[in-house]
Amino acid sequence: MGEVFECEIQARMRDINLGGHVDNVEALRVLDEARLLFFRHARLTTDDAGRGLLRDLPSGVAELVGAQRVDYHAEMRFVAFQPFLVRIWVSHIGRSSFSVSLELRVAPDHAPAVVAETSTVFWDTAAGAAWPVSDAVRTALASYVGSPVVLRERPGR
């Protein structure tokens, strides 16, 4: 397995619903925030100045979510000042897309409360078409490649 990106996302009062647990939509927000940090803002090497995994993506090329699967494994209760812990790695690299696997924990010694896989498509905004992954971007993605997160089998399969 390649590298794994790990980060903390601070829990907020808005994350909880009337039942006192983290709402499923807010759990997705936490995963999205961690993914954005990994892709665009994390300092992954000593010389990237906090530009993230997609630091070599040319301007005019955007990354768009193409698909997302999420499995909830445990209730997440809000604990003030305790951040969510997120792990992310690349689980597939295609011609113009890639997928990341994500795990969200509420504490280091807990099993993942949420697991997910998100597929992302590179989009050339000027051409209005998918952008083929360049060698530089493919190399960066490949350094984080690992096996896909295990998701529950869908009913009826």
mmCIF file of C-alpha atoms in Angstrom:
data_model
loop_
_atom_site.group_PDB
_atom_site.id
_atom_site.type_symbol
_atom_site.label_atom_id
_atom_site.label_comp_id
_atom_site.label_asym_id
_atom_site.label_seq_id
_atom_site.Cartn_x
_atom_site.Cartn_y
_atom_site.Cartn_z
ATOM 1 C CA MET A 1 0.000 0.000 0.000
ATOM 2 C CA GLY A 2 1.198 3.493 -0.790
ATOM 3 C CA GLU A 3 0.959 6.562 1.397
ATOM 4 C CA VAL A 4 -2.208 7.359 3.366
ATOM 5 C CA PHE A 5 -3.315 10.920 4.065
ATOM 6 C CA GLU A 6 -4.599 11.465 7.595
ATOM 7 C CA CYS A 7 -6.154 14.615 9.006
ATOM 8 C CA GLU A 8 -8.359 15.934 11.766
ATOM 9 C CA ILE A 9 -11.555 17.869 11.050
ATOM 10 C CA GLN A 10 -12.910 19.768 14.026
ATOM 11 C CA ALA A 11 -16.432 18.829 15.072
ATOM 12 C CA ARG A 12 -18.906 21.714 15.169
ATOM 13 C CA MET A 13 -22.215 22.199 16.932
ATOM 14 C CA ARG A 14 -23.947 22.366 13.554
ATOM 15 C CA ASP A 15 -22.863 18.769 12.931
ATOM 16 C CA ILE A 16 -25.397 17.369 15.393
ATOM 17 C CA ASN A 17 -29.103 16.872 14.957
ATOM 18 C CA LEU A 18 -31.897 16.983 17.516
ATOM 19 C CA GLY A 19 -31.062 13.429 18.606
ATOM 20 C CA GLY A 20 -27.564 14.504 19.665
ATOM 21 C CA HIS A 21 -25.656 12.541 17.080
ATOM 22 C CA VAL A 22 -23.816 13.612 13.957
ATOM 23 C CA ASP A 23 -26.225 13.913 11.055
ATOM 24 C CA ASN A 24 -25.456 11.788 7.971
ATOM 25 C CA VAL A 25 -25.256 14.895 5.760
ATOM 26 C CA GLU A 26 -22.720 16.452 8.125
ATOM 27 C CA ALA A 27 -20.657 13.254 8.044
ATOM 28 C CA LEU A 28 -20.477 13.714 4.263
ATOM 29 C CA ARG A 29 -19.416 17.320 4.820
ATOM 30 C CA VAL A 30 -16.559 16.139 7.042
ATOM 31 C CA LEU A 31 -15.426 13.699 4.345
ATOM 32 C CA ASP A 32 -15.704 16.421 1.687
ATOM 33 C CA GLU A 33 -13.659 18.865 3.767
ATOM 34 C CA ALA A 34 -10.938 16.257 4.318
ATOM 35 C CA ARG A 35 -10.910 15.373 0.614
ATOM 36 C CA LEU A 36 -10.555 19.053 -0.362
ATOM 37 C CA LEU A 37 -7.708 19.447 2.120
ATOM 38 C CA PHE A 38 -5.951 16.382 0.660
ATOM 39 C CA PHE A 39 -6.460 17.389 -2.971
ATOM 40 C CA ARG A 40 -5.721 21.114 -2.793
ATOM 41 C CA HIS A 41 -4.254 22.336 0.495
ATOM 42 C CA ALA A 42 -2.243 19.679 2.346
ATOM 43 C CA ARG A 43 1.503 19.950 2.604
ATOM 44 C CA LEU A 44 2.440 16.485 1.328
ATOM 45 C CA THR A 45 6.089 17.109 0.444
ATOM 46 C CA THR A 46 8.663 19.508 1.781
ATOM 47 C CA ASP A 47 8.586 21.604 -1.394
ATOM 48 C CA ASP A 48 4.869 21.793 -2.313
ATOM 49 C CA ALA A 49 3.966 24.766 -0.067
ATOM 50 C CA GLY A 50 0.628 23.226 0.920
ATOM 51 C CA ARG A 51 -0.785 22.652 -2.562
ATOM 52 C CA GLY A 52 -2.048 19.120 -1.991
ATOM 53 C CA LEU A 53 -2.124 15.953 -4.038
ATOM 54 C CA LEU A 54 -3.344 17.726 -7.198
ATOM 55 C CA ARG A 55 -0.573 20.367 -7.120
ATOM 56 C CA ASP A 56 0.393 19.532 -10.734
ATOM 57 C CA LEU A 57 -3.125 19.918 -12.129
ATOM 58 C CA PRO A 58 -3.125 22.680 -14.766
ATOM 59 C CA SER A 59 -5.318 25.734 -14.298
ATOM 60 C CA GLY A 60 -8.600 25.302 -16.120
ATOM 61 C CA VAL A 61 -8.881 21.650 -15.098
ATOM 62 C CA ALA A 62 -11.374 20.974 -12.329
ATOM 63 C CA GLU A 63 -12.089 17.839 -10.367
ATOM 64 C CA LEU A 64 -15.758 16.868 -10.245
ATOM 65 C CA VAL A 65 -17.363 14.198 -8.088
ATOM 66 C CA GLY A 66 -18.708 11.546 -10.444
ATOM 67 C CA ALA A 67 -19.966 9.035 -7.878
ATOM 68 C CA GLN A 68 -19.953 8.420 -4.166
ATOM 69 C CA ARG A 69 -20.759 5.375 -2.025
ATOM 70 C CA VAL A 70 -21.035 5.723 1.733
ATOM 71 C CA ASP A 71 -21.582 3.102 4.423
ATOM 72 C CA TYR A 72 -22.392 4.115 7.988
ATOM 73 C CA HIS A 73 -21.111 1.579 10.541
ATOM 74 C CA ALA A 74 -21.647 3.289 13.892
ATOM 75 C CA GLU A 75 -23.471 6.193 15.440
ATOM 76 C CA MET A 76 -21.286 9.242 15.877
ATOM 77 C CA ARG A 77 -22.060 11.178 19.042
ATOM 78 C CA PHE A 78 -20.907 14.775 19.266
ATOM 79 C CA VAL A 79 -18.024 15.299 21.717
ATOM 80 C CA ALA A 80 -17.015 18.934 22.210
ATOM 81 C CA PHE A 81 -13.433 19.690 21.146
ATOM 82 C CA GLN A 82 -12.851 16.161 19.845
ATOM 83 C CA PRO A 83 -12.015 16.215 16.131
ATOM 84 C CA PHE A 84 -13.066 13.648 13.575
ATOM 85 C CA LEU A 85 -10.183 11.587 12.203
ATOM 86 C CA VAL A 86 -10.144 10.936 8.454
ATOM 87 C CA ARG A 87 -7.890 8.632 6.423
ATOM 88 C CA ILE A 88 -7.799 8.887 2.613
ATOM 89 C CA TRP A 89 -5.942 6.993 -0.085
ATOM 90 C CA VAL A 90 -6.266 6.505 -3.849
ATOM 91 C CA SER A 91 -8.035 3.259 -4.741
ATOM 92 C CA HIS A 92 -8.216 3.520 -8.557
ATOM 93 C CA ILE A 93 -6.640 5.581 -11.344
ATOM 94 C CA GLY A 94 -8.345 5.669 -14.729
ATOM 95 C CA ARG A 95 -7.784 7.555 -18.002
ATOM 96 C CA SER A 96 -9.466 10.777 -16.849
ATOM 97 C CA SER A 97 -10.679 9.888 -13.375
ATOM 98 C CA PHE A 98 -9.616 8.414 -10.073
ATOM 99 C CA SER A 99 -11.216 7.140 -6.886
ATOM 100 C CA VAL A 100 -10.320 7.644 -3.258
ATOM 101 C CA SER A 101 -11.255 5.505 -0.290
ATOM 102 C CA LEU A 102 -12.076 7.249 2.984
ATOM 103 C CA GLU A 103 -12.497 6.229 6.618
ATOM 104 C CA LEU A 104 -13.943 8.491 9.308
ATOM 105 C CA ARG A 105 -13.290 7.724 12.982
ATOM 106 C CA VAL A 106 -14.436 9.504 16.119
ATOM 107 C CA ALA A 107 -11.333 8.447 18.095
ATOM 108 C CA PRO A 108 -7.994 6.839 17.195
ATOM 109 C CA ASP A 109 -8.827 3.557 18.934
ATOM 110 C CA HIS A 110 -12.276 3.216 17.299
ATOM 111 C CA ALA A 111 -13.155 1.346 14.144
ATOM 112 C CA PRO A 112 -14.345 3.528 11.257
ATOM 113 C CA ALA A 113 -17.836 4.919 11.863
ATOM 114 C CA VAL A 114 -18.120 5.773 8.152
ATOM 115 C CA VAL A 115 -16.382 4.337 5.093
ATOM 116 C CA ALA A 116 -16.748 5.738 1.610
ATOM 117 C CA GLU A 117 -15.404 5.700 -1.908
ATOM 118 C CA THR A 118 -15.566 8.784 -4.092
ATOM 119 C CA SER A 119 -14.886 8.798 -7.841
ATOM 120 C CA THR A 120 -13.573 12.041 -9.266
ATOM 121 C CA VAL A 121 -13.449 13.070 -12.931
ATOM 122 C CA PHE A 122 -10.958 15.598 -14.266
ATOM 123 C CA TRP A 123 -12.776 18.174 -16.398
ATOM 124 C CA ASP A 124 -11.178 20.604 -18.857
ATOM 125 C CA THR A 125 -13.412 23.640 -18.419
ATOM 126 C CA ALA A 126 -12.295 25.328 -21.675
ATOM 127 C CA ALA A 127 -12.778 22.221 -23.824
ATOM 128 C CA GLY A 128 -15.916 21.092 -21.981
ATOM 129 C CA ALA A 129 -14.584 17.545 -21.902
ATOM 130 C CA ALA A 130 -12.829 15.061 -19.671
ATOM 131 C CA TRP A 131 -9.115 15.745 -19.209
ATOM 132 C CA PRO A 132 -6.728 12.776 -19.608
ATOM 133 C CA VAL A 133 -4.529 12.368 -16.522
ATOM 134 C CA SER A 134 -1.018 13.715 -17.167
ATOM 135 C CA ASP A 135 2.103 11.785 -16.169
ATOM 136 C CA ALA A 136 2.826 14.222 -13.307
ATOM 137 C CA VAL A 137 -0.681 13.908 -11.837
ATOM 138 C CA ARG A 138 -0.677 10.120 -12.346
ATOM 139 C CA THR A 139 2.637 9.867 -10.460
ATOM 140 C CA ALA A 140 1.266 11.896 -7.542
ATOM 141 C CA LEU A 141 -1.905 9.780 -7.433
ATOM 142 C CA ALA A 142 0.078 6.524 -7.684
ATOM 143 C CA SER A 143 2.088 7.361 -4.567
ATOM 144 C CA TYR A 144 -1.145 7.015 -2.537
ATOM 145 C CA VAL A 145 -2.558 3.871 -4.184
ATOM 146 C CA GLY A 146 -4.005 1.147 -1.991
ATOM 147 C CA SER A 147 -6.823 -1.374 -1.986
ATOM 148 C CA PRO A 148 -10.366 0.002 -2.090
ATOM 149 C CA VAL A 149 -12.246 0.360 1.180
ATOM 150 C CA VAL A 150 -14.632 -2.542 1.764
ATOM 151 C CA LEU A 151 -18.242 -1.466 1.246
ATOM 152 C CA ARG A 152 -21.314 -3.517 2.109
ATOM 153 C CA GLU A 153 -22.776 -5.662 -0.597
ATOM 154 C CA ARG A 154 -25.869 -4.066 -2.096
ATOM 155 C CA PRO A 155 -29.178 -5.880 -1.460
ATOM 156 C CA GLY A 156 -30.300 -8.119 -4.308
ATOM 157 C CA ARG A 157 -26.813 -8.931 -5.597
#
